[in-house]
């Protein structure tokens, strides 16, 4: 092969590869799955495993700050994310100001229940959720700005503006629990909120359950927060009594609270017909394994 022929061959290969790149990009499932170690990330890992086992595609799992970021990445045309895990109330909260987004996604599946766990000091003033509506205002730890608790407290405040009396702050949950335990005139912290599967015994829940003389779970009822619906009419919240703590724990307290759902969303624009068919088939066949069960 002459040098000129070799050059032409190289150029042809480059052109073919360049033309194939967009198709390759479209053929990959990219999942926005929340913080590493969290429930959403574990769901994403199980979905990724099922897709790899079927040899349908080579998915990518991206760690994020939480539901709102997952929505933004799903919607952003410049982002490769085409599948996202999202809290139902975060989706409703986003749709309140971005109604046109409802045409851009479809729901691949309900991935299970997540509930609000509101924690206060036994020695503190917060006896009920209604106390968070009372001034003088204090603060409520909700973890990071993209956490499920941060989103839920925004939604609660939009539904019941009196909750604005208590300011959400972005403090690590364990640090906030320590503040509640020590207490002093130097902290305005009134409580800690997290959103998780009630039977998941996360480290903060272990601390609370092991120190019931220090902490209390605070009830949230229909009198505290009005409900709202998703575009298909499904209620965003359920109000129920849940057992908190892993099944291996001999004493699991009942807590009256509000719960929402984890949703798996797909992008209409970024997923081609073949990938949508693959994802739908997987969800039909192994949704329960991907969603997982409580401990």
mmCIF file of C-alpha atoms in Angstrom:
data_model
loop_
_atom_site.group_PDB
_atom_site.id
_atom_site.type_symbol
_atom_site.label_atom_id
_atom_site.label_comp_id
_atom_site.label_asym_id
_atom_site.label_seq_id
_atom_site.Cartn_x
_atom_site.Cartn_y
_atom_site.Cartn_z
ATOM 1 C CA UNK A 1 0.000 0.000 0.000
ATOM 2 C CA UNK A 2 1.387 3.373 -1.038
ATOM 3 C CA UNK A 3 1.731 6.274 1.404
ATOM 4 C CA UNK A 4 -1.167 8.049 -0.354
ATOM 5 C CA UNK A 5 -3.379 4.950 -0.129
ATOM 6 C CA UNK A 6 -2.449 4.536 3.543
ATOM 7 C CA UNK A 7 -3.395 8.168 4.175
ATOM 8 C CA UNK A 8 -6.734 7.692 2.400
ATOM 9 C CA UNK A 9 -7.405 4.530 4.431
ATOM 10 C CA UNK A 10 -6.642 6.344 7.714
ATOM 11 C CA UNK A 11 -8.909 9.232 6.802
ATOM 12 C CA UNK A 12 -11.705 6.804 5.916
ATOM 13 C CA UNK A 13 -11.383 5.029 9.273
ATOM 14 C CA UNK A 14 -11.453 8.345 11.144
ATOM 15 C CA UNK A 15 -14.557 9.451 9.229
ATOM 16 C CA UNK A 16 -16.336 6.162 9.929
ATOM 17 C CA UNK A 17 -15.485 6.314 13.641
ATOM 18 C CA UNK A 18 -16.546 9.939 13.878
ATOM 19 C CA UNK A 19 -19.875 9.086 12.282
ATOM 20 C CA UNK A 20 -20.309 6.179 14.667
ATOM 21 C CA UNK A 21 -19.621 8.167 17.846
ATOM 22 C CA UNK A 22 -23.098 9.729 18.179
ATOM 23 C CA UNK A 23 -24.672 6.290 17.712
ATOM 24 C CA UNK A 24 -22.355 4.823 20.333
ATOM 25 C CA UNK A 25 -23.267 7.629 22.729
ATOM 26 C CA UNK A 26 -26.955 6.998 22.148
ATOM 27 C CA UNK A 27 -26.517 3.253 22.720
ATOM 28 C CA UNK A 28 -25.325 3.676 26.295
ATOM 29 C CA UNK A 29 -27.557 3.976 29.348
ATOM 30 C CA UNK A 30 -26.256 6.567 31.818
ATOM 31 C CA UNK A 31 -27.946 6.535 35.232
ATOM 32 C CA UNK A 32 -27.972 9.451 37.698
ATOM 33 C CA UNK A 33 -28.179 7.647 41.011
ATOM 34 C CA UNK A 34 -27.584 9.920 44.008
ATOM 35 C CA UNK A 35 -24.871 9.684 46.615
ATOM 36 C CA UNK A 36 -22.605 6.660 46.866
ATOM 37 C CA UNK A 37 -23.746 4.367 49.665
ATOM 38 C CA UNK A 38 -27.321 5.622 49.508
ATOM 39 C CA UNK A 39 -30.401 3.604 48.593
ATOM 40 C CA UNK A 40 -30.699 5.169 45.134
ATOM 41 C CA UNK A 41 -27.098 4.302 44.333
ATOM 42 C CA UNK A 42 -27.708 0.686 45.348
ATOM 43 C CA UNK A 43 -30.775 0.578 43.097
ATOM 44 C CA UNK A 44 -28.645 1.981 40.280
ATOM 45 C CA UNK A 45 -26.001 -0.677 40.871
ATOM 46 C CA UNK A 46 -28.606 -3.456 40.700
ATOM 47 C CA UNK A 47 -30.054 -2.017 37.478
ATOM 48 C CA UNK A 48 -26.558 -1.775 36.002
ATOM 49 C CA UNK A 49 -25.846 -5.400 36.955
ATOM 50 C CA UNK A 50 -29.050 -6.659 35.326
ATOM 51 C CA UNK A 51 -28.284 -4.787 32.117
ATOM 52 C CA UNK A 52 -24.727 -6.159 32.010
ATOM 53 C CA UNK A 53 -25.900 -9.732 32.696
ATOM 54 C CA UNK A 54 -28.256 -9.488 29.738
ATOM 55 C CA UNK A 55 -25.373 -8.186 27.588
ATOM 56 C CA UNK A 56 -27.765 -5.599 26.224
ATOM 57 C CA UNK A 57 -25.646 -2.554 26.909
ATOM 58 C CA UNK A 58 -22.736 -1.256 28.996
ATOM 59 C CA UNK A 59 -24.401 1.195 31.407
ATOM 60 C CA UNK A 60 -22.705 3.977 33.343
ATOM 61 C CA UNK A 61 -23.601 4.910 36.913
ATOM 62 C CA UNK A 62 -23.068 8.524 37.978
ATOM 63 C CA UNK A 63 -22.982 9.669 41.615
ATOM 64 C CA UNK A 64 -24.872 12.912 42.302
ATOM 65 C CA UNK A 65 -26.081 15.075 45.177
ATOM 66 C CA UNK A 66 -29.663 13.831 44.898
ATOM 67 C CA UNK A 67 -33.054 14.015 43.199
ATOM 68 C CA UNK A 68 -33.041 17.599 41.943
ATOM 69 C CA UNK A 69 -29.617 17.205 40.359
ATOM 70 C CA UNK A 70 -30.803 13.931 38.807
ATOM 71 C CA UNK A 71 -33.741 15.756 37.217
ATOM 72 C CA UNK A 72 -31.504 18.540 35.906
ATOM 73 C CA UNK A 73 -29.053 16.067 34.370
ATOM 74 C CA UNK A 74 -31.896 14.134 32.764
ATOM 75 C CA UNK A 75 -33.242 17.332 31.217
ATOM 76 C CA UNK A 76 -29.893 18.868 30.199
ATOM 77 C CA UNK A 77 -29.322 18.164 26.505
ATOM 78 C CA UNK A 78 -25.554 18.383 27.023
ATOM 79 C CA UNK A 79 -25.579 15.720 29.765
ATOM 80 C CA UNK A 80 -25.314 12.023 28.830
ATOM 81 C CA UNK A 81 -27.709 11.059 31.658
ATOM 82 C CA UNK A 82 -30.812 9.418 30.216
ATOM 83 C CA UNK A 83 -32.129 7.550 33.274
ATOM 84 C CA UNK A 84 -32.590 9.089 36.728
ATOM 85 C CA UNK A 85 -33.750 8.062 40.187
ATOM 86 C CA UNK A 86 -35.994 10.725 41.684
ATOM 87 C CA UNK A 87 -38.161 11.202 44.756
ATOM 88 C CA UNK A 88 -41.815 11.682 43.793
ATOM 89 C CA UNK A 89 -42.111 14.902 45.798
ATOM 90 C CA UNK A 90 -38.924 16.273 44.193
ATOM 91 C CA UNK A 91 -40.474 15.630 40.789
ATOM 92 C CA UNK A 92 -43.702 17.345 41.791
ATOM 93 C CA UNK A 93 -41.753 20.264 43.282
ATOM 94 C CA UNK A 94 -39.790 20.671 40.030
ATOM 95 C CA UNK A 95 -42.913 20.418 37.856
ATOM 96 C CA UNK A 96 -44.555 23.221 39.810
ATOM 97 C CA UNK A 97 -42.166 25.654 38.137
ATOM 98 C CA UNK A 98 -41.267 23.657 35.001
ATOM 99 C CA UNK A 99 -44.540 22.180 33.804
ATOM 100 C CA UNK A 100 -43.200 21.613 30.280
ATOM 101 C CA UNK A 101 -40.811 18.981 31.674
ATOM 102 C CA UNK A 102 -43.703 16.502 31.933
ATOM 103 C CA UNK A 103 -43.425 15.991 28.160
ATOM 104 C CA UNK A 104 -39.727 15.110 28.401
ATOM 105 C CA UNK A 105 -39.753 12.036 30.640
ATOM 106 C CA UNK A 106 -41.581 8.771 31.184
ATOM 107 C CA UNK A 107 -41.774 6.632 34.321
ATOM 108 C CA UNK A 108 -39.964 3.300 34.108
ATOM 109 C CA UNK A 109 -41.016 2.124 37.548
ATOM 110 C CA UNK A 110 -41.875 2.683 41.182
ATOM 111 C CA UNK A 111 -38.752 1.714 43.116
ATOM 112 C CA UNK A 112 -40.189 1.608 46.607
ATOM 113 C CA UNK A 113 -41.275 3.623 49.601
ATOM 114 C CA UNK A 114 -39.167 6.209 51.402
ATOM 115 C CA UNK A 115 -40.323 7.926 54.565
ATOM 116 C CA UNK A 116 -39.510 11.077 56.489
ATOM 117 C CA UNK A 117 -37.865 10.451 59.844
ATOM 118 C CA UNK A 118 -37.996 13.594 61.963
ATOM 119 C CA UNK A 119 -35.791 13.419 65.060
ATOM 120 C CA UNK A 120 -35.695 15.764 68.043
ATOM 121 C CA UNK A 121 -34.119 15.829 71.491
ATOM 122 C CA UNK A 122 -36.116 14.382 74.361
ATOM 123 C CA UNK A 123 -35.129 17.508 76.298
ATOM 124 C CA UNK A 124 -36.030 19.878 73.467
ATOM 125 C CA UNK A 125 -39.160 21.843 72.613
ATOM 126 C CA UNK A 126 -40.190 19.938 69.490
ATOM 127 C CA UNK A 127 -42.922 17.513 70.493
ATOM 128 C CA UNK A 128 -44.759 17.479 67.160
ATOM 129 C CA UNK A 129 -44.265 18.642 63.568
ATOM 130 C CA UNK A 130 -46.545 21.574 64.357
ATOM 131 C CA UNK A 131 -43.837 22.908 66.692
ATOM 132 C CA UNK A 132 -41.636 23.550 63.637
ATOM 133 C CA UNK A 133 -44.209 26.132 62.551
ATOM 134 C CA UNK A 134 -43.796 28.144 65.742
ATOM 135 C CA UNK A 135 -41.545 31.119 66.222
ATOM 136 C CA UNK A 136 -38.979 32.075 67.467
ATOM 137 C CA UNK A 137 -37.393 30.233 64.578
ATOM 138 C CA UNK A 138 -34.715 27.620 64.962
ATOM 139 C CA UNK A 139 -32.966 25.436 62.438
ATOM 140 C CA UNK A 140 -33.504 21.923 61.106
ATOM 141 C CA UNK A 141 -30.663 19.796 59.753
ATOM 142 C CA UNK A 142 -31.558 18.251 56.384
ATOM 143 C CA UNK A 143 -28.153 16.942 55.315
ATOM 144 C CA UNK A 144 -26.906 18.267 51.963
ATOM 145 C CA UNK A 145 -28.720 20.750 49.704
ATOM 146 C CA UNK A 146 -29.584 17.984 47.234
ATOM 147 C CA UNK A 147 -30.661 15.417 49.827
ATOM 148 C CA UNK A 148 -34.094 13.851 49.977
ATOM 149 C CA UNK A 149 -34.754 15.608 53.259
ATOM 150 C CA UNK A 150 -33.875 19.023 51.798
ATOM 151 C CA UNK A 151 -36.270 18.478 48.895
ATOM 152 C CA UNK A 152 -39.041 17.184 51.136
ATOM 153 C CA UNK A 153 -38.756 20.104 53.545
ATOM 154 C CA UNK A 154 -39.016 22.523 50.616
ATOM 155 C CA UNK A 155 -42.120 20.687 49.444
ATOM 156 C CA UNK A 156 -43.594 20.669 52.955
ATOM 157 C CA UNK A 157 -42.968 24.408 53.258
ATOM 158 C CA UNK A 158 -44.608 25.099 49.887
ATOM 159 C CA UNK A 159 -47.673 23.160 51.049
ATOM 160 C CA UNK A 160 -47.708 24.583 54.578
ATOM 161 C CA UNK A 161 -45.848 27.957 54.539
ATOM 162 C CA UNK A 162 -45.829 28.033 58.340
ATOM 163 C CA UNK A 163 -42.898 25.582 58.208
ATOM 164 C CA UNK A 164 -40.764 28.528 57.040
ATOM 165 C CA UNK A 165 -40.553 29.461 60.728
ATOM 166 C CA UNK A 166 -37.849 26.786 60.936
ATOM 167 C CA UNK A 167 -34.859 27.262 58.635
ATOM 168 C CA UNK A 168 -33.316 24.175 56.967
ATOM 169 C CA UNK A 169 -29.530 24.009 57.306
ATOM 170 C CA UNK A 170 -27.044 21.797 55.491
ATOM 171 C CA UNK A 171 -25.140 20.065 58.264
ATOM 172 C CA UNK A 172 -23.882 16.471 58.379
ATOM 173 C CA UNK A 173 -26.543 14.350 60.070
ATOM 174 C CA UNK A 174 -24.196 12.806 62.643
ATOM 175 C CA UNK A 175 -22.875 16.251 63.600
ATOM 176 C CA UNK A 176 -26.439 17.491 64.005
ATOM 177 C CA UNK A 177 -27.364 14.534 66.224
ATOM 178 C CA UNK A 178 -24.372 15.353 68.406
ATOM 179 C CA UNK A 179 -25.585 18.960 68.707
ATOM 180 C CA UNK A 180 -29.003 17.725 69.787
ATOM 181 C CA UNK A 181 -27.380 15.461 72.358
ATOM 182 C CA UNK A 182 -25.074 18.046 73.915
ATOM 183 C CA UNK A 183 -27.436 21.009 73.597
ATOM 184 C CA UNK A 184 -26.373 24.498 74.657
ATOM 185 C CA UNK A 185 -27.224 28.146 74.320
ATOM 186 C CA UNK A 186 -24.944 28.262 71.280
ATOM 187 C CA UNK A 187 -27.084 26.067 69.011
ATOM 188 C CA UNK A 188 -30.432 26.911 67.440
ATOM 189 C CA UNK A 189 -30.875 23.403 66.089
ATOM 190 C CA UNK A 190 -34.361 22.047 66.776
ATOM 191 C CA UNK A 191 -34.256 18.743 64.953
ATOM 192 C CA UNK A 192 -32.867 16.476 62.257
ATOM 193 C CA UNK A 193 -34.715 15.228 59.178
ATOM 194 C CA UNK A 194 -33.762 12.397 56.861
ATOM 195 C CA UNK A 195 -35.643 10.482 54.181
ATOM 196 C CA UNK A 196 -34.992 6.775 53.756
ATOM 197 C CA UNK A 197 -36.591 3.373 53.786
ATOM 198 C CA UNK A 198 -37.929 3.037 57.319
ATOM 199 C CA UNK A 199 -36.461 -0.428 57.861
ATOM 200 C CA UNK A 200 -32.988 0.574 56.708
ATOM 201 C CA UNK A 201 -30.808 0.840 59.790
ATOM 202 C CA UNK A 202 -28.497 3.622 58.671
ATOM 203 C CA UNK A 203 -25.860 4.908 61.074
ATOM 204 C CA UNK A 204 -27.989 7.905 62.232
ATOM 205 C CA UNK A 205 -30.962 5.611 62.893
ATOM 206 C CA UNK A 206 -28.741 3.216 64.847
ATOM 207 C CA UNK A 207 -27.650 6.109 67.061
ATOM 208 C CA UNK A 208 -31.243 7.214 67.680
ATOM 209 C CA UNK A 209 -32.526 3.695 68.416
ATOM 210 C CA UNK A 210 -29.619 2.999 70.765
ATOM 211 C CA UNK A 211 -30.248 6.261 72.661
ATOM 212 C CA UNK A 212 -34.015 6.522 73.046
ATOM 213 C CA UNK A 213 -33.512 8.396 76.336
ATOM 214 C CA UNK A 214 -31.826 11.196 74.337
ATOM 215 C CA UNK A 215 -33.792 11.277 71.067
ATOM 216 C CA UNK A 216 -37.408 10.999 69.981
ATOM 217 C CA UNK A 217 -39.099 10.428 66.642
ATOM 218 C CA UNK A 218 -41.582 13.207 65.899
ATOM 219 C CA UNK A 219 -44.899 12.339 64.261
ATOM 220 C CA UNK A 220 -46.081 13.959 61.007
ATOM 221 C CA UNK A 221 -49.804 13.699 60.223
ATOM 222 C CA UNK A 222 -52.342 14.846 57.629
ATOM 223 C CA UNK A 223 -53.029 17.829 59.887
ATOM 224 C CA UNK A 224 -49.435 18.995 59.415
ATOM 225 C CA UNK A 225 -48.987 18.738 55.626
ATOM 226 C CA UNK A 226 -51.567 18.818 52.793
ATOM 227 C CA UNK A 227 -51.110 16.242 50.054
ATOM 228 C CA UNK A 228 -50.533 16.814 46.336
ATOM 229 C CA UNK A 229 -50.541 14.698 43.198
ATOM 230 C CA UNK A 230 -48.282 13.783 40.296
ATOM 231 C CA UNK A 231 -49.446 14.522 36.715
ATOM 232 C CA UNK A 232 -51.129 11.085 36.501
ATOM 233 C CA UNK A 233 -53.138 11.798 39.655
ATOM 234 C CA UNK A 234 -51.057 9.583 41.947
ATOM 235 C CA UNK A 235 -50.746 11.086 45.457
ATOM 236 C CA UNK A 236 -47.209 12.221 46.235
ATOM 237 C CA UNK A 237 -47.465 11.383 49.918
ATOM 238 C CA UNK A 238 -48.984 8.641 52.000
ATOM 239 C CA UNK A 239 -49.460 9.153 55.719
ATOM 240 C CA UNK A 240 -48.855 5.979 57.649
ATOM 241 C CA UNK A 241 -47.402 4.326 60.687
ATOM 242 C CA UNK A 242 -44.080 2.637 59.924
ATOM 243 C CA UNK A 243 -41.712 0.489 61.945
ATOM 244 C CA UNK A 244 -38.223 1.948 62.154
ATOM 245 C CA UNK A 245 -35.079 -0.157 62.270
ATOM 246 C CA UNK A 246 -33.834 -3.414 60.785
ATOM 247 C CA UNK A 247 -35.867 -6.592 61.212
ATOM 248 C CA UNK A 248 -33.124 -8.129 63.342
ATOM 249 C CA UNK A 249 -33.643 -5.447 66.000
ATOM 250 C CA UNK A 250 -35.879 -6.763 68.823
ATOM 251 C CA UNK A 251 -37.571 -3.406 69.435
ATOM 252 C CA UNK A 252 -38.720 -1.432 66.399
ATOM 253 C CA UNK A 253 -40.691 1.680 67.303
ATOM 254 C CA UNK A 254 -43.779 2.686 65.321
ATOM 255 C CA UNK A 255 -43.602 6.181 63.868
ATOM 256 C CA UNK A 256 -46.501 8.102 62.312
ATOM 257 C CA UNK A 257 -45.082 9.993 59.351
ATOM 258 C CA UNK A 258 -45.363 10.830 55.673
ATOM 259 C CA UNK A 259 -43.842 8.710 52.943
ATOM 260 C CA UNK A 260 -43.119 9.251 49.271
ATOM 261 C CA UNK A 261 -41.942 7.001 46.450
ATOM 262 C CA UNK A 262 -38.704 6.522 44.563
ATOM 263 C CA UNK A 263 -39.277 6.753 40.798
ATOM 264 C CA UNK A 264 -37.086 5.641 37.919
ATOM 265 C CA UNK A 265 -37.412 8.119 35.041
ATOM 266 C CA UNK A 266 -36.282 7.837 31.439
ATOM 267 C CA UNK A 267 -35.632 10.616 28.939
ATOM 268 C CA UNK A 268 -37.817 10.576 25.819
ATOM 269 C CA UNK A 269 -35.225 12.489 23.816
ATOM 270 C CA UNK A 270 -32.056 10.679 24.891
ATOM 271 C CA UNK A 271 -33.196 7.049 24.814
ATOM 272 C CA UNK A 272 -33.745 5.465 21.428
ATOM 273 C CA UNK A 273 -36.470 2.884 20.840
ATOM 274 C CA UNK A 274 -34.118 -0.057 21.367
ATOM 275 C CA UNK A 275 -32.889 1.191 24.757
ATOM 276 C CA UNK A 276 -36.423 2.017 25.874
ATOM 277 C CA UNK A 277 -37.480 -1.511 24.957
ATOM 278 C CA UNK A 278 -34.506 -2.955 26.855
ATOM 279 C CA UNK A 279 -35.245 -0.938 29.988
ATOM 280 C CA UNK A 280 -38.969 -1.736 29.873
ATOM 281 C CA UNK A 281 -38.259 -5.458 29.514
ATOM 282 C CA UNK A 282 -35.847 -5.426 32.448
ATOM 283 C CA UNK A 283 -38.348 -3.565 34.631
ATOM 284 C CA UNK A 284 -41.143 -5.996 33.718
ATOM 285 C CA UNK A 285 -39.028 -9.028 34.519
ATOM 286 C CA UNK A 286 -36.864 -8.081 37.512
ATOM 287 C CA UNK A 287 -38.247 -4.812 38.919
ATOM 288 C CA UNK A 288 -38.553 -6.260 42.434
ATOM 289 C CA UNK A 289 -34.923 -7.400 42.481
ATOM 290 C CA UNK A 290 -33.752 -4.000 41.254
ATOM 291 C CA UNK A 291 -35.899 -2.027 43.711
ATOM 292 C CA UNK A 292 -34.701 -4.273 46.539
ATOM 293 C CA UNK A 293 -36.375 -5.064 49.808
ATOM 294 C CA UNK A 294 -36.116 -3.636 53.281
ATOM 295 C CA UNK A 295 -33.430 -5.155 55.522
#
